[in-house]
CSV table of C-alpha atoms in Angstrom, one decimal:
chain,number,residue,atom,x,y,z
A,1,UNK,CA,0.2,18.7,-21.0
A,2,UNK,CA,0.9,15.3,-18.9
A,3,UNK,CA,1.7,15.7,-15.2
A,4,UNK,CA,3.4,13.2,-13.2
A,5,UNK,CA,6.6,14.2,-10.9
A,6,UNK,CA,4.6,13.8,-7.7
A,7,UNK,CA,1.0,14.0,-8.9
A,8,UNK,CA,-0.9,11.6,-10.8
A,9,UNK,CA,-0.1,11.2,-14.6
A,10,UNK,CA,-3.1,12.9,-16.4
A,11,UNK,CA,-3.0,13.8,-19.9
A,12,UNK,CA,-5.5,16.1,-21.4
A,13,UNK,CA,-7.6,16.1,-18.4
A,14,UNK,CA,-7.8,12.1,-18.3
A,15,UNK,CA,-6.0,9.8,-16.0
A,16,UNK,CA,-4.0,7.2,-17.7
A,17,UNK,CA,-3.1,3.9,-16.2
A,18,UNK,CA,0.7,3.2,-17.2
A,19,UNK,CA,3.2,5.1,-18.5
A,20,UNK,CA,6.3,3.8,-20.5
A,21,UNK,CA,9.5,5.5,-21.2
A,22,UNK,CA,12.1,3.5,-23.4
A,23,UNK,CA,9.8,0.4,-23.3
A,24,UNK,CA,10.1,0.2,-19.6
A,25,UNK,CA,7.0,1.1,-17.3
A,26,UNK,CA,7.6,4.1,-14.9
A,27,UNK,CA,4.4,5.0,-13.6
A,28,UNK,CA,1.3,2.9,-12.7
A,29,UNK,CA,-2.0,4.3,-11.8
A,30,UNK,CA,-2.5,4.3,-7.6
A,31,UNK,CA,-5.6,2.4,-6.9
A,32,UNK,CA,-5.9,3.8,-3.3
A,33,UNK,CA,-7.5,6.8,-2.4
A,34,UNK,CA,-5.6,9.3,0.0
A,35,UNK,CA,-2.6,7.1,-0.1
A,36,UNK,CA,-0.2,9.8,1.7
A,37,UNK,CA,-2.5,10.6,4.7
A,38,UNK,CA,-2.0,7.7,7.0
A,39,UNK,CA,-4.7,8.9,9.1
A,40,UNK,CA,-7.2,7.8,6.6
A,41,UNK,CA,-6.3,3.9,7.0
A,42,UNK,CA,-7.4,1.8,9.8
A,43,UNK,CA,-5.2,0.8,12.5
A,44,UNK,CA,-4.7,-3.1,13.4
A,45,UNK,CA,-3.6,-3.2,17.2
A,46,UNK,CA,-3.9,-7.1,18.3
A,47,UNK,CA,-1.2,-6.4,20.3
A,48,UNK,CA,0.8,-2.8,20.0
A,49,UNK,CA,0.4,0.7,19.6
A,50,UNK,CA,0.8,3.5,16.9
A,51,UNK,CA,2.0,7.3,16.3
A,52,UNK,CA,0.8,9.4,13.4
A,53,UNK,CA,3.6,12.1,12.3
A,54,UNK,CA,2.6,15.4,12.5
A,55,UNK,CA,1.6,15.8,8.8
A,56,UNK,CA,-0.3,12.3,8.9
A,57,UNK,CA,2.2,11.0,6.0
A,58,UNK,CA,3.8,8.4,8.2
A,59,UNK,CA,2.7,6.0,11.0
A,60,UNK,CA,5.0,4.1,13.1
A,61,UNK,CA,3.1,0.9,14.7
A,62,UNK,CA,4.8,-0.8,17.5
A,63,UNK,CA,4.6,-4.5,18.8
A,64,UNK,CA,4.1,-4.5,22.7
A,65,UNK,CA,4.8,-8.5,23.0
A,66,UNK,CA,5.5,-9.8,19.5
A,67,UNK,CA,1.7,-9.7,18.3
A,68,UNK,CA,0.3,-8.3,15.3
A,69,UNK,CA,0.1,-4.2,14.6
A,70,UNK,CA,-0.3,-2.7,11.5
A,71,UNK,CA,-2.6,-0.6,9.1
A,72,UNK,CA,-5.4,-1.6,6.7
A,73,UNK,CA,-7.9,0.0,4.3
A,74,UNK,CA,-10.4,-0.2,1.5
A,75,UNK,CA,-9.8,3.1,0.5
A,76,UNK,CA,-10.0,2.0,-3.4
A,77,UNK,CA,-10.6,4.2,-6.2
A,78,UNK,CA,-13.2,4.0,-8.8
A,79,UNK,CA,-10.5,1.8,-11.0
A,80,UNK,CA,-10.7,-1.5,-9.8
A,81,UNK,CA,-9.0,-4.5,-10.6
A,82,UNK,CA,-10.5,-7.1,-12.6
A,83,UNK,CA,-10.9,-10.8,-11.1
A,84,UNK,CA,-7.7,-12.7,-11.6
A,85,UNK,CA,-5.5,-9.6,-12.4
A,86,UNK,CA,-2.2,-9.4,-10.7
A,87,UNK,CA,-1.9,-6.5,-8.4
A,88,UNK,CA,1.0,-5.0,-6.8
A,89,UNK,CA,1.0,-3.7,-3.0
A,90,UNK,CA,3.8,-1.4,-2.1
A,91,UNK,CA,4.8,0.9,0.6
A,92,UNK,CA,7.9,3.2,1.9
A,93,UNK,CA,8.8,1.2,5.4
A,94,UNK,CA,11.6,1.4,7.6
A,95,UNK,CA,12.1,-0.4,11.1
A,96,UNK,CA,13.5,-3.0,13.2
A,97,UNK,CA,10.8,-5.6,12.5
A,98,UNK,CA,9.4,-7.7,9.7
A,99,UNK,CA,6.9,-6.6,7.5
A,100,UNK,CA,4.0,-8.8,5.8
A,101,UNK,CA,1.4,-7.6,3.2
A,102,UNK,CA,-2.2,-9.3,3.2
A,103,UNK,CA,-5.5,-8.9,1.7
A,104,UNK,CA,-8.9,-10.0,2.7
A,105,UNK,CA,-10.8,-11.0,-0.4
A,106,UNK,CA,-14.1,-10.1,1.5
A,107,UNK,CA,-14.3,-13.5,3.1
A,108,UNK,CA,-10.7,-14.6,4.2
A,109,UNK,CA,-7.2,-13.2,4.4
A,110,UNK,CA,-4.7,-13.8,1.4
A,111,UNK,CA,-1.2,-13.7,2.7
A,112,UNK,CA,2.0,-13.0,1.0
A,113,UNK,CA,3.4,-15.6,3.1
A,114,UNK,CA,6.5,-13.7,3.6
A,115,UNK,CA,8.1,-11.9,6.7
A,116,UNK,CA,10.0,-9.4,5.1
A,117,UNK,CA,12.9,-8.0,7.1
A,118,UNK,CA,13.3,-4.2,6.7
A,119,UNK,CA,16.1,-1.6,7.5
A,120,UNK,CA,16.2,1.1,9.5
A,121,UNK,CA,16.2,3.6,6.2
A,122,UNK,CA,13.2,4.1,4.1
A,123,UNK,CA,12.9,1.4,1.3
A,124,UNK,CA,10.2,0.7,-1.3
A,125,UNK,CA,8.8,-3.0,-0.2
A,126,UNK,CA,6.3,-4.6,-2.3
A,127,UNK,CA,4.4,-8.2,-3.1
A,128,UNK,CA,2.2,-9.3,-5.6
A,129,UNK,CA,-1.2,-10.9,-5.5
A,130,UNK,CA,-4.0,-12.8,-7.9
A,131,UNK,CA,-6.9,-10.6,-7.0
A,132,UNK,CA,-9.6,-13.0,-6.8
A,133,UNK,CA,-12.3,-11.3,-4.2
A,134,UNK,CA,-15.0,-13.1,-3.4
A,135,UNK,CA,-16.8,-9.9,-2.4
A,136,UNK,CA,-15.4,-6.7,-3.6
A,137,UNK,CA,-17.6,-4.7,-1.4
A,138,UNK,CA,-15.4,-6.2,1.6
A,139,UNK,CA,-12.2,-6.5,0.3
A,140,UNK,CA,-9.2,-4.6,1.8
A,141,UNK,CA,-5.5,-4.7,2.3
A,142,UNK,CA,-3.4,-4.8,5.3
A,143,UNK,CA,0.4,-4.2,6.1
A,144,UNK,CA,1.5,-5.3,9.4
A,145,UNK,CA,4.6,-6.1,11.7
A,146,UNK,CA,5.2,-9.7,12.6
A,147,UNK,CA,8.1,-8.7,15.2
A,148,UNK,CA,8.9,-9.4,18.5
A,149,UNK,CA,8.3,-6.9,21.6
A,150,UNK,CA,9.0,-3.5,21.0
A,151,UNK,CA,10.1,-3.6,17.2
A,152,UNK,CA,8.4,-1.1,14.9
A,153,UNK,CA,7.7,-0.3,11.2
A,154,UNK,CA,7.2,3.5,9.9
A,155,UNK,CA,5.0,3.1,6.8
A,156,UNK,CA,4.1,5.9,4.1
A,157,UNK,CA,3.2,6.0,0.3
A,158,UNK,CA,1.1,3.2,0.1
A,159,UNK,CA,0.4,2.1,-3.4
A,160,UNK,CA,-1.7,-0.5,-4.9
A,161,UNK,CA,-1.4,-1.1,-9.1
A,162,UNK,CA,-2.3,-3.5,-11.4
A,163,UNK,CA,0.5,-5.6,-13.0
A,164,UNK,CA,3.5,-7.3,-11.4
A,165,UNK,CA,5.8,-4.3,-11.1
A,166,UNK,CA,5.9,-1.9,-8.4
A,167,UNK,CA,6.5,1.9,-9.7
A,168,UNK,CA,7.1,4.8,-7.6
A,169,UNK,CA,4.6,6.4,-5.5
A,170,UNK,CA,2.1,8.7,-7.3
A,171,UNK,CA,-1.4,9.8,-5.7
A,172,UNK,CA,-4.6,8.3,-7.2
A,173,UNK,CA,-5.9,10.3,-9.7
A,174,UNK,CA,-8.7,11.4,-8.0
A,175,UNK,CA,-6.6,12.9,-5.2
A,176,UNK,CA,-5.4,15.6,-7.5
A,177,UNK,CA,-8.0,16.2,-10.0
């Protein structure tokens, strides 16, 4: 029996990478372990502060003087993308700042190049990258604010999946099996 709705898609005990309904992709495999426990991610505090929610499902990062503050992690599951795959990084975000997605390919940062303005209500934001790690063991992702003083972002439900379409958040299959 397949399980989706708030859980990973597992069919007959095996996690699947994609699910389609009426020809449209409705689920992609989350490659990030513990993606709804924001205490598992590293915090970048070049210039700012952070606060975890009581249940650790949300993290709020605040710029102090217009610097960079955000989250990052190497928390990939065992199912890594192949070199050259397109990957989508997405998260539910709200705040008063701008958002930027990046990944470090093990040697240097690859940026989305876009400072995305966010709203004060949660919305799913995403960007795509060509996955070309120089060193897979040292590759990681970063989501950060590019705001001015005292602007903030609240982040939850991080997801990285293979492909160019962001699908709704689900945990990695390893988190529920």
